Coordinates of N, CA and C and ligand atoms in Angstrom, one line a residue:
M1 N 63.5 108.4 31.2 CA 64.5 109.5 31.0 C 64.5 109.9 29.5
K2 N 64.2 111.1 29.4 CA 64.0 111.5 28.0 C 65.5 111.9 27.4
E3 N 66.2 112.5 28.2 CA 67.4 112.9 28.0 C 68.5 112.4 28.9
V4 N 69.8 112.2 28.5 CA 70.9 111.9 29.4 C 72.1 112.6 29.1
T5 N 72.8 112.9 30.1 CA 74.1 113.8 29.8 C 75.3 112.9 30.1
I6 N 76.1 112.6 29.1 CA 77.2 111.8 29.5 C 78.5 112.7 29.1
L7 N 79.5 112.8 30.0 CA 80.6 113.7 30.1 C 80.1 115.1 29.4
D8 N 80.5 115.6 28.3 CA 80.1 116.9 27.7 C 79.1 116.8 26.8
K9 N 78.4 115.7 26.6 CA 77.3 115.7 25.6 C 76.0 115.2 26.1
T10 N 74.9 115.8 25.5 CA 73.5 115.4 25.7 C 73.0 114.5 24.6
F11 N 72.2 113.5 25.1 CA 71.7 112.5 24.2 C 70.1 112.4 24.5
I12 N 69.3 112.3 23.3 CA 67.7 112.3 23.6 C 67.4 111.0 23.3
K13 N 66.4 110.5 23.9 CA 65.7 109.0 23.8 C 65.5 108.9 22.4
Y14 N 65.9 107.7 21.7 CA 65.6 107.5 20.3 C 64.9 106.1 20.1
I15 N 65.4 105.2 20.7 CA 64.6 103.8 20.3 C 64.3 103.3 21.8
P16 N 63.2 103.3 22.2 CA 62.8 102.6 23.7 C 63.1 101.1 23.8
D17 N 63.4 100.8 25.0 CA 63.6 99.5 25.5 C 62.7 98.3 24.9
E18 N 61.4 98.6 24.8 CA 60.4 97.6 24.3 C 60.5 97.3 22.9
E19 N 61.0 98.5 22.1 CA 61.1 98.2 20.8 C 62.4 97.5 20.3
I20 N 63.4 97.6 21.2 CA 64.7 96.8 21.0 C 64.3 95.4 21.3
N21 N 63.6 95.1 22.4 CA 63.3 93.8 22.9 C 62.6 93.1 21.7
A22 N 61.7 93.8 21.1 CA 60.9 93.2 20.0 C 61.8 92.8 18.9
A23 N 62.7 93.9 18.5 CA 63.8 93.4 17.4 C 64.4 92.4 17.7
V24 N 64.9 92.1 18.9 CA 65.8 91.0 19.4 C 65.1 89.8 19.1
D25 N 63.6 89.6 19.6 CA 62.9 88.6 19.3 C 62.6 88.3 17.8
R26 N 62.6 89.1 17.0 CA 62.3 89.0 15.6 C 63.6 88.4 15.0
I27 N 64.9 88.9 15.5 CA 66.0 88.5 14.8 C 66.5 87.0 15.4
A28 N 66.0 86.8 16.6 CA 66.3 85.4 17.3 C 65.4 84.6 16.4
A29 N 64.2 84.8 16.1 CA 63.2 83.9 15.5 C 63.9 83.4 14.0
Q30 N 64.3 84.6 13.4 CA 65.0 84.4 12.1 C 66.3 83.5 12.3
I31 N 67.0 83.7 13.2 CA 68.3 82.9 13.5 C 68.0 81.4 13.8
N32 N 66.9 81.3 14.5 CA 66.5 79.9 14.9 C 66.2 79.0 13.8
H33 N 65.4 79.8 12.9 CA 64.9 79.2 11.6 C 66.2 79.0 10.7
D34 N 67.0 79.9 10.4 CA 68.0 79.8 9.5 C 68.9 78.8 9.8
Y35 N 69.3 78.6 11.0 CA 70.5 77.7 11.6 C 70.0 76.4 12.3
Q36 N 68.8 76.0 12.1 CA 68.1 74.9 12.8 C 69.2 73.6 12.2
D37 N 69.6 73.6 11.0 CA 70.2 72.2 10.5 C 71.7 72.2 11.0
E38 N 72.4 73.4 10.9 CA 73.8 73.5 11.4 C 74.0 74.8 12.3
P39 N 74.0 74.6 13.5 CA 74.1 75.8 14.3 C 75.7 76.4 14.2
P40 N 75.5 77.9 14.4 CA 76.7 78.6 14.1 C 77.6 78.6 15.3
L41 N 78.8 79.0 15.2 CA 79.6 79.6 16.2 C 79.3 81.2 16.1
I42 N 78.8 81.6 17.3 CA 78.4 83.1 17.4 C 79.6 84.0 17.9
L43 N 80.2 84.9 17.0 CA 81.4 85.7 17.3 C 80.9 87.0 17.8
I44 N 81.1 87.3 19.0 CA 80.7 88.6 19.8 C 81.7 89.6 19.6
T45 N 81.5 90.8 19.2 CA 82.5 91.8 19.1 C 82.5 92.7 20.4
L46 N 83.4 92.6 21.3 CA 83.6 93.2 22.5 C 83.9 94.8 22.1
N47 N 83.5 95.6 23.0 CA 82.6 95.4 23.9 C 81.3 95.8 23.8
G48 N 81.1 96.5 22.5 CA 79.7 97.0 22.6 C 78.7 96.1 22.2
A49 N 79.0 94.9 21.5 CA 77.9 93.9 21.3 C 77.5 93.0 22.4
I50 N 78.1 93.1 23.7 CA 77.8 92.3 24.9 C 76.4 92.2 25.0
V51 N 75.7 93.4 25.3 CA 74.4 93.5 25.7 C 73.2 93.0 24.7
F52 N 73.5 93.2 23.4 CA 72.8 92.7 22.4 C 72.8 91.3 22.3
A53 N 74.1 90.8 22.4 CA 74.5 89.4 22.4 C 73.7 88.6 23.5
V54 N 73.9 89.1 24.6 CA 73.3 88.5 25.7 C 71.7 88.4 25.5
D55 N 71.1 89.5 25.1 CA 69.6 89.5 24.9 C 69.2 88.5 23.9
L56 N 70.0 88.4 22.8 CA 69.9 87.5 21.6 C 70.0 86.0 22.1
L57 N 71.1 85.7 22.9 CA 71.3 84.4 23.3 C 70.3 83.8 24.0
K58 N 69.5 84.6 24.8 CA 68.5 84.2 25.7 C 67.3 83.7 24.9
E59 N 67.1 84.1 23.6 CA 66.0 83.8 22.9 C 66.3 82.8 21.8
L60 N 67.6 82.4 21.9 CA 67.9 81.2 21.0 C 67.6 79.7 21.3
T61 N 67.1 79.0 20.4 CA 66.7 77.5 20.8 C 67.6 76.6 20.1
I62 N 68.4 77.2 19.2 CA 69.5 76.3 18.5 C 70.8 76.3 19.5
S63 N 71.6 75.2 19.2 CA 72.6 74.9 20.2 C 73.9 75.6 19.7
A64 N 74.1 76.8 19.8 CA 75.1 77.7 19.2 C 76.3 77.6 20.3
Q65 N 77.5 77.7 19.9 CA 78.5 78.0 20.7 C 78.9 79.5 20.5
I66 N 79.7 80.0 21.5 CA 80.0 81.5 21.4 C 81.5 81.7 21.6
T67 N 81.9 82.8 21.0 CA 83.3 83.2 21.2 C 83.4 84.8 21.1
C68 N 84.5 85.3 21.5 CA 84.6 86.8 21.2 C 85.8 87.3 20.7
V69 N 85.7 88.4 20.0 CA 86.9 89.1 19.5 C 86.7 90.5 19.8
K70 N 87.9 91.4 19.9 CA 87.8 92.7 20.3 C 88.6 93.6 19.3
V71 N 87.9 94.3 18.5 CA 88.6 95.2 17.6 C 87.9 96.7 18.0
S72 N 88.7 97.7 17.6 CA 88.3 99.1 17.8 C 88.7 100.0 16.7
S73 N 87.7 100.9 16.4 CA 88.0 101.9 15.3 C 87.6 103.2 15.6
Y74 N 87.0 103.4 16.8 CA 86.3 104.6 17.3 C 87.2 105.3 18.4
Q75 N 87.2 106.7 18.3 CA 87.6 107.7 19.2 C 86.5 108.5 19.5
G76 N 86.2 108.9 20.7 CA 84.9 109.7 21.1 C 83.8 109.4 20.3
T77 N 83.3 110.3 19.3 CA 82.2 110.2 18.7 C 82.5 110.0 17.0
E78 N 83.7 109.7 16.7 CA 84.2 109.6 15.3 C 84.9 108.3 15.0
S79 N 84.5 107.8 13.8 CA 85.2 106.5 13.4 C 86.7 106.8 12.8
T80 N 87.7 106.1 12.9 CA 88.9 106.3 12.5 C 89.1 105.2 11.4
N81 N 90.0 105.4 10.4 CA 90.3 104.6 9.4 C 91.1 103.2 9.9
H82 N 91.6 103.5 11.0 CA 92.6 102.5 11.4 C 91.9 101.5 12.3
I83 N 91.9 100.2 12.3 CA 91.3 99.2 13.0 C 92.3 98.6 13.9
K84 N 92.1 98.5 15.2 CA 93.0 97.8 16.1 C 92.5 96.5 16.5
N85 N 93.2 95.4 16.3 CA 92.7 94.1 16.7 C 93.4 94.0 18.2
L86 N 92.4 94.1 19.1 CA 92.9 94.0 20.5 C 92.8 92.5 21.1
I87 N 91.8 91.8 20.8 CA 91.6 90.3 21.2 C 91.3 89.6 19.9
G88 N 92.3 88.6 19.5 CA 92.1 88.0 18.0 C 91.2 86.8 18.3
L89 N 91.1 86.1 17.3 CA 90.2 84.9 17.3 C 91.1 83.8 17.9
T90 N 90.4 83.0 18.8 CA 91.1 82.0 19.5 C 90.5 80.6 19.1
D91 N 89.4 80.7 18.3 CA 88.9 79.4 18.0 C 89.3 79.0 16.5
D92 N 89.2 77.6 16.3 CA 89.6 77.0 15.0 C 88.1 77.1 14.3
V93 N 88.0 78.1 13.2 CA 86.7 78.3 12.5 C 86.6 77.6 11.2
R94 N 87.7 76.9 10.8 CA 87.8 76.2 9.5 C 86.5 75.3 9.2
G95 N 85.9 75.6 8.2 CA 84.6 74.8 8.0 C 83.4 75.0 8.6
R96 N 83.5 76.0 9.5 CA 82.4 76.3 10.3 C 81.4 77.5 9.9
R97 N 80.2 77.4 10.2 CA 79.4 78.6 10.0 C 79.7 79.5 11.1
V98 N 79.8 80.8 10.8 CA 80.0 81.7 11.9 C 79.0 83.0 11.7
L99 N 78.5 83.3 12.7 CA 77.4 84.4 12.8 C 78.1 85.6 13.8
I100 N 78.6 86.7 13.0 CA 78.9 87.7 13.8 C 77.9 88.4 14.4
V101 N 78.0 88.8 15.8 CA 77.0 89.7 16.4 C 77.7 91.1 16.8
E102 N 77.0 92.2 16.3 CA 77.5 93.5 16.3 C 76.5 94.4 17.0
D103 N 77.0 95.5 17.7 CA 76.0 96.4 18.2 C 75.7 97.3 17.2
I104 N 76.6 97.8 16.3 CA 76.2 98.9 15.2 C 77.2 98.6 14.0
V105 N 76.6 98.5 12.8 CA 77.5 98.8 11.5 C 77.3 100.2 11.0
D106 N 78.3 100.9 10.9 CA 78.4 102.3 10.5 C 79.1 102.3 9.2
T107 N 80.3 102.5 8.9 CA 80.9 102.3 7.6 C 81.2 101.2 7.0
G108 N 81.2 100.3 8.0 CA 81.3 98.8 7.7 C 82.9 98.4 7.7
R109 N 83.7 99.1 8.0 CA 85.1 98.9 8.1 C 85.3 97.7 9.0
T110 N 84.7 97.8 10.2 CA 85.0 96.6 11.1 C 84.3 95.4 10.7
Y111 N 83.4 95.3 9.9 CA 82.7 94.2 9.4 C 83.6 93.8 8.4
K112 N 84.3 94.6 7.4 CA 85.1 94.2 6.4 C 86.3 93.6 6.8
Y113 N 86.7 94.0 8.0 CA 88.0 93.6 8.7 C 87.8 92.1 9.2
L114 N 86.6 92.0 9.8 CA 86.4 90.7 10.4 C 85.9 89.6 9.2
W115 N 85.3 90.3 8.1 CA 85.1 89.3 7.1 C 86.4 88.8 6.4
D116 N 87.3 89.5 6.2 CA 88.6 89.2 5.5 C 89.1 88.1 6.7
M117 N 89.2 88.5 7.8 CA 89.9 87.8 8.8 C 89.2 86.2 8.7
L118 N 87.9 86.1 8.8 CA 87.3 85.0 9.0 C 87.2 84.1 7.7
Q119 N 87.2 84.8 6.4 CA 87.4 84.1 5.2 C 88.6 83.4 5.0
E120 N 89.7 84.2 5.5 CA 91.1 83.9 5.5 C 91.2 82.6 6.3
A121 N 90.4 82.5 7.4 CA 90.5 81.5 8.4 C 89.7 80.2 7.9
G122 N 89.1 80.4 6.8 CA 88.5 79.2 6.3 C 86.9 78.7 6.7
V123 N 86.2 79.9 7.0 CA 84.7 79.8 7.5 C 84.0 79.1 6.2
S124 N 82.9 78.4 6.5 CA 82.0 77.6 5.4 C 81.1 78.8 5.0
D125 N 80.5 79.6 6.0 CA 79.7 80.5 5.8 C 79.5 81.5 6.9
L126 N 79.3 82.7 6.4 CA 79.4 83.9 7.2 C 78.3 84.9 7.1
R127 N 77.7 85.2 8.3 CA 76.6 86.3 8.4 C 76.8 87.0 9.4
I128 N 76.1 88.2 9.6 CA 76.1 89.1 10.5 C 74.8 89.5 11.0
A129 N 74.6 89.7 12.4 CA 73.5 90.1 13.1 C 73.8 91.4 13.6
T130 N 73.3 92.5 13.5 CA 73.6 93.7 14.1 C 72.2 94.5 14.6
M131 N 72.5 94.9 15.9 CA 71.3 95.7 16.4 C 70.9 97.0 15.6
T132 N 71.9 97.6 15.1 CA 71.7 98.8 14.3 C 72.6 99.0 13.3
L133 N 72.1 99.6 12.1 CA 72.9 99.8 10.9 C 72.7 101.1 10.4
K134 N 73.7 101.9 9.9 CA 73.7 103.3 9.4 C 73.8 103.2 7.9
P135 N 72.7 103.1 7.2 CA 72.7 102.7 5.7 C 73.5 103.7 4.9
D136 N 73.2 105.2 5.4 CA 73.9 106.4 4.7 C 75.4 106.3 4.9
A137 N 76.0 105.6 6.0 CA 77.4 105.5 6.1 C 78.1 104.4 5.6
Y138 N 77.1 103.4 5.4 CA 77.6 101.9 5.1 C 78.2 102.1 3.6
K139 N 79.5 101.6 3.4 CA 80.1 101.7 2.1 C 80.5 100.5 1.3
L140 N 79.9 99.4 2.1 CA 80.3 98.0 1.3 C 79.2 97.3 0.7
D141 N 79.7 96.4 -0.3 CA 78.7 95.6 -1.0 C 78.3 94.3 -0.2
L142 N 79.1 94.1 1.0 CA 78.7 92.9 1.7 C 77.3 93.0 2.4
P143 N 76.6 91.8 2.2 CA 75.3 91.8 2.8 C 75.3 91.8 4.3
V144 N 74.4 92.6 4.9 CA 74.1 92.8 6.3 C 72.9 91.9 6.6
H145 N 72.8 90.7 7.1 CA 71.9 89.6 7.1 C 70.7 89.9 8.0
Y146 N 71.1 90.3 9.3 CA 69.9 90.5 10.3 C 70.3 91.9 11.0
V147 N 69.2 92.8 10.8 CA 69.3 94.2 11.3 C 68.1 94.4 12.2
G148 N 68.5 95.0 13.3 CA 67.5 95.5 14.2 C 66.7 96.8 13.8
F149 N 67.6 97.6 13.5 CA 67.1 99.1 13.2 C 68.0 99.8 12.2
S150 N 67.5 100.2 11.1 CA 68.3 101.1 10.2 C 68.3 102.5 10.9
I151 N 69.2 103.2 11.1 CA 69.2 104.5 11.7 C 70.0 105.6 11.0
P152 N 69.7 107.0 11.2 CA 70.3 107.9 10.5 C 71.8 108.0 11.0
N153 N 72.5 108.8 10.1 CA 74.0 108.8 10.6 C 74.3 109.8 11.5
K154 N 73.7 109.5 12.8 CA 73.9 110.2 13.9 C 74.6 109.4 15.0
F155 N 75.3 110.0 15.9 CA 75.9 109.1 16.9 C 74.9 108.7 18.0
V156 N 74.9 107.3 18.4 CA 73.9 107.0 19.4 C 74.7 106.2 20.5
V157 N 74.1 106.2 21.7 CA 74.5 105.5 22.9 C 73.4 104.6 23.5
G158 N 73.9 103.6 24.4 CA 72.9 102.8 25.0 C 72.8 101.5 24.6
R159 N 72.3 100.6 25.4 CA 72.2 99.1 25.0 C 73.5 98.7 24.5
G160 N 74.6 98.8 25.1 CA 75.9 98.5 24.9 C 76.7 99.4 24.1
L161 N 76.0 100.4 23.5 CA 77.0 101.5 22.8 C 77.3 102.5 23.7
D162 N 78.6 102.9 23.5 CA 79.1 103.9 24.5 C 79.5 105.2 23.9
Y163 N 79.7 106.1 24.9 CA 80.5 107.3 24.3 C 81.7 107.5 25.4
D164 N 82.9 107.2 24.9 CA 84.1 107.2 25.5 C 84.0 106.4 26.8
G165 N 83.3 105.2 26.5 CA 83.3 104.2 27.7 C 82.1 104.2 28.6
Y166 N 81.3 105.3 28.5 CA 80.1 105.3 29.2 C 78.8 105.2 28.5
G167 N 77.7 104.9 29.2 CA 76.3 104.8 28.5 C 76.1 103.5 28.1
R168 N 76.9 102.4 28.2 CA 76.6 101.1 27.7 C 75.4 100.5 28.4
Q169 N 75.2 100.8 29.8 CA 74.2 100.1 30.7 C 72.8 100.8 30.2
L170 N 72.6 101.9 29.5 CA 71.2 102.4 29.3 C 70.4 101.4 28.5
R171 N 69.1 101.2 29.1 CA 68.3 100.2 28.5 C 67.8 100.7 27.1
D172 N 67.6 101.9 26.9 CA 67.1 102.6 25.6 C 68.3 102.9 24.8
I173 N 68.2 103.2 23.5 CA 69.1 103.8 22.8 C 68.8 105.1 22.7
Y174 N 70.0 106.2 22.8 CA 69.9 107.6 22.8 C 70.7 108.1 21.6
Q175 N 70.1 109.3 21.1 CA 70.8 109.8 20.1 C 71.3 111.2 20.4
L176 N 72.7 111.6 19.9 CA 73.2 112.8 20.2 C 72.5 114.1 19.9
K177 N 72.2 114.9 20.9 CA 71.3 116.0 20.5 C 72.2 117.1 20.0
I178 N 71.8 117.6 18.9 CA 72.7 118.8 18.3 C 71.9 120.1 18.4
D179 N 72.2 120.9 19.2 CA 71.6 122.3 19.5 C 71.7 123.1 18.2
Ligands
LIG1 P1 82.4 100.8 11.4 O1 83.6 100.0 11.5 O2 81.2 100.1 10.8 O3 82.5 102.3 11.0 O4 82.0 101.1 12.9 C1 81.8 100.1 13.8 C2 82.1 100.6 15.1 O5 82.3 101.8 15.3 C3 81.0 99.9 16.1 O6 81.3 98.7 16.6 C4 81.2 100.9 17.3 O7 82.1 100.6 18.2 C5 81.4 102.3 16.6 N1 80.4 103.0 16.3 C6 80.0 103.4 15.0 N2 78.8 104.3 15.1 C7 78.6 104.3 16.4 C8 77.5 105.2 17.2 O8 76.8 105.8 16.6 N3 77.7 105.1 18.4 C9 78.5 104.4 19.1 N4 78.6 104.4 20.6 N5 79.6 103.7 18.4 C10 79.6 103.6 17.1

């Protein structure tokens, strides 16, 4: 499928399945190497990161544990300044290494929110693995440790990323078509 239509918008294929799988393998190899001495608690951000996280987990050889949080800052195709904490942290993370798994880092507001929350909760070490990063929109000094793809500042769907709740199941990543 070169194009998909979701609700009122058309999206063009941008990153094919095989390239995403290769990026998953590359990141998994880095994580397996970096965490071999002390495995992390993997913190998956619902809903978007589910697909990337499952792909990644299947390639991990370290004995990581997982947990989930749900925060939301997007409406339609626009980021909002306000972050809602819909499902909070349920695990005791004090003194633990935590690896956040994200589908996308855009402005970094969500990452900063999680960073502050986890530092406050006393993590010993905090890193992030994200399938995609928008460097032109990213406004923070915080390091982004594992990145699948650096992408332009355009709205994307697929591989867990949605447009108003749809499109998460697409294997490839699609970019909003602007006529
Ligand atoms: P940030 O807080 O970094 O600005 O945005 C992070 C969240 O915004 C992501 O977890 C995701 O839910 C949403 N988001 C940002 N850019 C996109 C995009 O291009 N496509 C989709 N589907 N969601 C995005």
